[in-house]
PDB file of C-alpha atoms in Angstrom:
ATOM      1  CA  MET W 771     -10.446 -24.482 -16.689  1.00 62.00           C
ATOM      2  CA  ILE W 772      -8.523 -25.613 -19.876  1.00 67.00           C
ATOM      3  CA  PRO W 773      -6.316 -22.549 -20.945  1.00 67.00           C
ATOM      4  CA  PRO W 774      -6.715 -21.445 -24.366  1.00 68.00           C
ATOM      5  CA  LYS W 775      -4.306 -22.553 -27.019  1.00 68.00           C
ATOM      6  CA  ILE W 776      -2.097 -19.811 -27.596  1.00 68.00           C
ATOM      7  CA  PRO W 777       0.409 -19.878 -31.572  1.00 64.00           C
ATOM      8  CA  ASN W 778       3.506 -20.307 -31.362  1.00 64.00           C
ATOM      9  CA  SER W 779       4.233 -18.576 -34.333  1.00 65.00           C
ATOM     10  CA  LEU W 780       2.807 -16.267 -36.763  1.00 59.00           C
ATOM     11  CA  SER W 781       1.761 -18.886 -39.021  1.00 61.00           C
ATOM     12  CA  GLU W 782      -0.538 -20.595 -36.716  1.00 66.00           C
ATOM     13  CA  LEU W 783      -2.673 -16.961 -36.481  1.00 61.00           C
ATOM     14  CA  PRO W 784      -5.838 -17.648 -38.282  1.00 62.00           C
ATOM     15  CA  PRO W 785      -6.304 -15.887 -41.772  1.00 60.00           C
ATOM     16  CA  THR W 786      -6.379 -12.074 -41.927  1.00 55.00           C
ATOM     17  CA  HIS W 787      -8.327 -12.296 -45.423  1.00 51.00           C
ATOM     18  CA  ASN W 788     -11.403 -11.292 -43.924  1.00 54.00           C
ATOM     19  CA  LEU W 789     -10.001  -7.787 -42.016  1.00 51.00           C
ATOM     20  CA  PRO W 790     -10.088  -4.218 -43.134  1.00 51.00           C
ATOM     21  CA  SER W 791      -7.412  -2.485 -44.395  1.00 53.00           C
ATOM     22  CA  PRO W 792      -4.929  -1.932 -41.995  1.00 54.00           C
ATOM     23  CA  LEU W 793      -5.021   1.857 -42.386  1.00 58.00           C
ATOM     24  CA  HIS W 794      -8.598   1.736 -41.070  1.00 61.00           C
ATOM     25  CA  PRO W 795      -8.578  -1.158 -37.781  1.00 59.00           C
ATOM     26  CA  ASN W 796     -11.652  -2.149 -37.201  1.00 61.00           C
ATOM     27  CA  LEU W 797     -11.672  -1.837 -33.478  1.00 60.00           C
ATOM     28  CA  SER W 798     -15.134  -3.681 -32.739  1.00 64.00           C
ATOM     29  CA  THR W 799     -14.070  -6.901 -33.505  1.00 62.00           C
ATOM     30  CA  LEU W 800     -11.777  -7.062 -30.676  1.00 60.00           C
ATOM     31  CA  THR W 801     -12.727  -8.668 -27.618  1.00 60.00           C
ATOM     32  CA  LEU W 802     -11.464  -7.223 -24.783  1.00 59.00           C
ATOM     33  CA  SER W 803     -12.258  -9.574 -22.538  1.00 65.00           C
ATOM     34  CA  ILE W 804     -10.106  -9.914 -19.112  1.00 69.00           C
ATOM     35  CA  ASP W 805      -8.411 -12.993 -18.122  1.00 77.00           C
ATOM     36  CA  PRO W 806      -9.882 -14.137 -14.743  1.00 81.00           C
ATOM     37  CA  PHE W 807      -6.254 -14.625 -13.048  1.00 83.00           C
ATOM     38  CA  LEU W 808      -5.535 -10.715 -13.844  1.00 83.00           C
ATOM     39  CA  SER W 809      -9.006  -9.570 -12.757  1.00 84.00           C
ATOM     40  CA  GLN W 810      -8.663 -11.663  -9.824  1.00 90.00           C
ATOM     41  CA  THR W 811      -4.795 -10.915  -8.770  1.00 89.00           C
ATOM     42  CA  SER W 812      -5.882  -7.030  -9.312  1.00 88.00           C
ATOM     43  CA  ASP W 813      -9.046  -6.990  -6.675  1.00 91.00           C
ATOM     44  CA  LEU W 814      -6.836  -8.780  -4.362  1.00 92.00           C
ATOM     45  CA  LEU W 815      -3.830  -6.235  -5.143  1.00 92.00           C
ATOM     46  CA  LEU W 816      -6.860  -3.201  -4.274  1.00 93.00           C
ATOM     47  CA  GLU W 817      -7.685  -4.361  -1.380  1.00 94.00           C
ATOM     48  CA  ALA W 818      -3.828  -5.491  -0.159  1.00 93.00           C
ATOM     49  CA  ILE W 819      -2.848  -1.402  -0.856  1.00 93.00           C
ATOM     50  CA  GLU W 820      -6.100  -0.784   0.848  1.00 95.00           C
ATOM     51  CA  SER W 821      -5.605  -2.715   3.875  1.00 94.00           C
ATOM     52  CA  HIS W 822      -2.179  -1.473   3.956  1.00 92.00           C
ATOM     53  CA  HIS W 823      -2.971   2.235   3.863  1.00 93.00           C
ATOM     54  CA  THR W 824      -5.035   1.116   6.753  1.00 94.00           C
ATOM     55  CA  GLU W 825      -2.808   0.295   9.130  1.00 93.00           C
ATOM     56  CA  LEU W 826      -0.620   3.356   7.670  1.00 93.00           C
ATOM     57  CA  ASN W 827      -3.217   5.792   8.606  1.00 94.00           C
ATOM     58  CA  ASN W 828      -3.285   3.616  11.982  1.00 94.00           C
ATOM     59  CA  HIS W 829       0.303   3.934  13.059  1.00 94.00           C
ATOM     60  CA  GLN W 830       0.357   8.237  11.661  1.00 96.00           C
ATOM     61  CA  TYR W 831      -3.037   8.397  14.336  1.00 96.00           C
ATOM     62  CA  TYR W 832      -0.351   6.467  16.964  1.00 96.00           C
ATOM     63  CA  GLN W 833       2.636   8.947  16.159  1.00 96.00           C
ATOM     64  CA  ARG W 834       0.071  12.022  16.117  1.00 97.00           C
ATOM     65  CA  SER W 835      -1.366  11.193  19.808  1.00 96.00           C
ATOM     66  CA  LEU W 836       1.713   9.806  21.557  1.00 96.00           C
ATOM     67  CA  ALA W 837       3.575  13.161  20.459  1.00 97.00           C
ATOM     68  CA  ARG W 838       0.871  14.938  22.183  1.00 96.00           C
ATOM     69  CA  GLU W 839       0.783  12.824  25.120  1.00 95.00           C
ATOM     70  CA  GLN W 840       4.719  13.214  25.151  1.00 95.00           C
ATOM     71  CA  ALA W 841       3.624  16.964  25.433  1.00 96.00           C
ATOM     72  CA  LYS W 842       1.359  17.053  27.996  1.00 94.00           C
ATOM     73  CA  ILE W 843       3.497  14.851  30.321  1.00 94.00           C
ATOM     74  CA  THR W 844       6.253  16.716  29.285  1.00 95.00           C
ATOM     75  CA  ALA W 845       4.294  20.286  30.201  1.00 95.00           C
ATOM     76  CA  TRP W 846       3.606  18.778  33.711  1.00 93.00           C
ATOM     77  CA  GLN W 847       6.605  17.615  35.051  1.00 93.00           C
ATOM     78  CA  GLN W 848       8.116  21.425  34.389  1.00 94.00           C
ATOM     79  CA  LYS W 849       4.663  22.113  36.339  1.00 94.00           C
ATOM     80  CA  ARG W 850       6.218  19.897  38.970  1.00 93.00           C
ATOM     81  CA  LYS W 851       9.788  20.806  38.780  1.00 93.00           C
ATOM     82  CA  ALA W 852       8.916  24.694  39.506  1.00 94.00           C
ATOM     83  CA  GLU W 853       6.075  23.722  42.028  1.00 94.00           C
ATOM     84  CA  ASN W 854       8.553  21.860  43.701  1.00 92.00           C
ATOM     85  CA  ALA W 855      11.395  24.496  43.780  1.00 93.00           C
ATOM     86  CA  SER W 856       8.687  26.576  45.562  1.00 93.00           C
ATOM     87  CA  ARG W 857       8.023  24.288  48.018  1.00 91.00           C
ATOM     88  CA  VAL W 858      11.791  24.286  48.804  1.00 91.00           C
ATOM     89  CA  LEU W 859      12.161  27.704  48.876  1.00 91.00           C
ATOM     90  CA  THR W 860       9.655  27.869  51.518  1.00 92.00           C
ATOM     91  CA  LYS W 861      10.929  24.609  53.439  1.00 89.00           C
ATOM     92  CA  GLN W 862       7.888  21.977  52.155  1.00 91.00           C
ATOM     93  CA  THR W 863       8.161  18.650  51.192  1.00 90.00           C
ATOM     94  CA  PRO W 864       8.672  18.043  47.329  1.00 88.00           C
ATOM     95  CA  LEU W 865       6.217  16.216  45.889  1.00 88.00           C
ATOM     96  CA  PRO W 866       7.444  12.987  43.832  1.00 89.00           C
ATOM     97  CA  GLU W 867       8.092  13.714  40.171  1.00 87.00           C
ATOM     98  CA  ASP W 868       7.673  10.638  38.759  1.00 87.00           C
ATOM     99  CA  GLU W 869       3.777  10.923  39.501  1.00 89.00           C
ATOM    100  CA  TRP W 870       3.668  11.209  36.030  1.00 89.00           C
ATOM    101  CA  GLN W 871       3.650   7.436  35.202  1.00 88.00           C
ATOM    102  CA  ARG W 872      -0.255   7.247  37.014  1.00 90.00           C
ATOM    103  CA  LEU W 873      -1.897  10.950  35.384  1.00 90.00           C
ATOM    104  CA  PHE W 874      -1.003   9.904  32.002  1.00 91.00           C
ATOM    105  CA  LYS W 875      -1.380   6.623  29.437  1.00 92.00           C
ATOM    106  CA  LEU W 876       0.197   6.436  26.439  1.00 92.00           C
ATOM    107  CA  PRO W 877      -0.882   5.308  23.616  1.00 94.00           C
ATOM    108  CA  THR W 878      -0.218   1.526  22.753  1.00 93.00           C
ATOM    109  CA  GLU W 879       1.642   0.712  19.617  1.00 93.00           C
ATOM    110  CA  PRO W 880      -0.121  -0.947  16.722  1.00 92.00           C
ATOM    111  CA  SER W 881       1.480  -3.913  15.561  1.00 90.00           C
ATOM    112  CA  ARG W 882       4.025  -4.058  13.192  1.00 90.00           C
ATOM    113  CA  LEU W 883       3.546  -7.647  11.676  1.00 93.00           C
ATOM    114  CA  GLU W 884       0.364  -6.108  10.398  1.00 90.00           C
ATOM    115  CA  GLY W 885       1.875  -3.705   8.166  1.00 89.00           C
ATOM    116  CA  MET W 886       4.220  -5.671   7.248  1.00 92.00           C
ATOM    117  CA  LEU W 887       1.737  -8.745   6.138  1.00 93.00           C
ATOM    118  CA  ASN W 888       0.154  -6.252   4.183  1.00 92.00           C
ATOM    119  CA  SER W 889       3.351  -5.095   2.179  1.00 92.00           C
ATOM    120  CA  ARG W 890       4.793  -8.430   1.735  1.00 94.00           C
ATOM    121  CA  GLN W 891       1.144  -9.637   0.069  1.00 94.00           C
ATOM    122  CA  VAL W 892       1.291  -5.874  -1.911  1.00 93.00           C
ATOM    123  CA  GLU W 893       4.559  -7.231  -2.916  1.00 94.00           C
ATOM    124  CA  GLN W 894       3.199 -10.879  -3.868  1.00 94.00           C
ATOM    125  CA  TYR W 895       0.160  -9.498  -6.106  1.00 93.00           C
ATOM    126  CA  ALA W 896       2.086  -7.190  -8.089  1.00 92.00           C
ATOM    127  CA  ARG W 897       4.954  -9.824  -9.276  1.00 92.00           C
ATOM    128  CA  GLN W 898       1.793 -11.986 -10.086  1.00 91.00           C
ATOM    129  CA  VAL W 899       0.644  -9.407 -12.483  1.00 88.00           C
ATOM    130  CA  ASP W 900       3.783  -8.870 -13.428  1.00 88.00           C
ATOM    131  CA  GLY W 901       4.417 -12.287 -14.226  1.00 87.00           C
ATOM    132  CA  PHE W 902       1.327 -12.493 -16.024  1.00 84.00           C
ATOM    133  CA  ALA W 903       1.582  -9.360 -18.409  1.00 82.00           C
ATOM    134  CA  ALA W 904       4.804  -9.809 -19.471  1.00 80.00           C
ATOM    135  CA  GLY W 905       3.518 -12.945 -21.545  1.00 76.00           C
ATOM    136  CA  VAL W 906       0.793 -11.226 -22.460  1.00 75.00           C
ATOM    137  CA  THR W 907       2.150  -7.829 -23.850  1.00 77.00           C
ATOM    138  CA  GLY W 908       4.921  -9.767 -25.698  1.00 73.00           C
ATOM    139  CA  LYS W 909       2.319 -11.294 -27.766  1.00 73.00           C
ATOM    140  CA  MET W 910       0.612  -7.962 -27.726  1.00 75.00           C
ATOM    141  CA  PHE W 911       3.317  -6.226 -29.636  1.00 74.00           C
ATOM    142  CA  ALA W 912       4.153  -9.075 -32.002  1.00 71.00           C
ATOM    143  CA  VAL W 913       0.091  -9.073 -33.308  1.00 71.00           C
ATOM    144  CA  ARG W 914       0.550  -4.942 -33.511  1.00 71.00           C
ATOM    145  CA  SER W 915       2.752  -5.412 -35.370  1.00 71.00           C
ATOM    146  CA  ASN W 916       1.471  -7.512 -37.840  1.00 69.00           C
ATOM    147  CA  LEU W 917      -1.687  -5.124 -37.906  1.00 67.00           C
ATOM    148  CA  LEU W 918       0.201  -1.797 -38.715  1.00 65.00           C
ATOM    149  CA  PRO W 919       1.333  -1.180 -41.964  1.00 63.00           C
ATOM    150  CA  GLU W 920       5.428  -1.083 -42.761  1.00 64.00           C
ATOM    151  CA  LYS W 921       6.851   1.836 -42.948  1.00 59.00           C
ATOM    152  CA  MET W 922       8.176   2.943 -46.255  1.00 51.00           C
ATOM    153  CA  GLU W 923      11.440   3.931 -46.072  1.00 50.00           C
TER     154      GLU W 923
END
């Protein structure tokens, strides 16, 4: 792909004698095509943000599931302690208190690496868009300043 020729100075711009008055600019003559690089990078940025959001939701679901299971374990342990206290009073052997490990299964934590990779990818795509837009924005302001009428003081 051959990069488009970008003028280095305003004198290299095409003549503006066929443009309408700057007070009434004709917006139909402007081409609003988006650079393919910017378009593709923006699409990839949105996909990376979506992946990051999915990973965040998975982690939040894990935290809620873990909290529920820990609450069940705590309730079971308190019930077992009360049951063992009553068994001691009736001179029976207490039941094991570590049996909860066999009865309850804690959820597995999602990969933190996946979240870190997604956030790094979002950052990289954002830097690419920023770098591309920085050069284009300066040129846009330069062109815009030539199209707008001078303020009379």
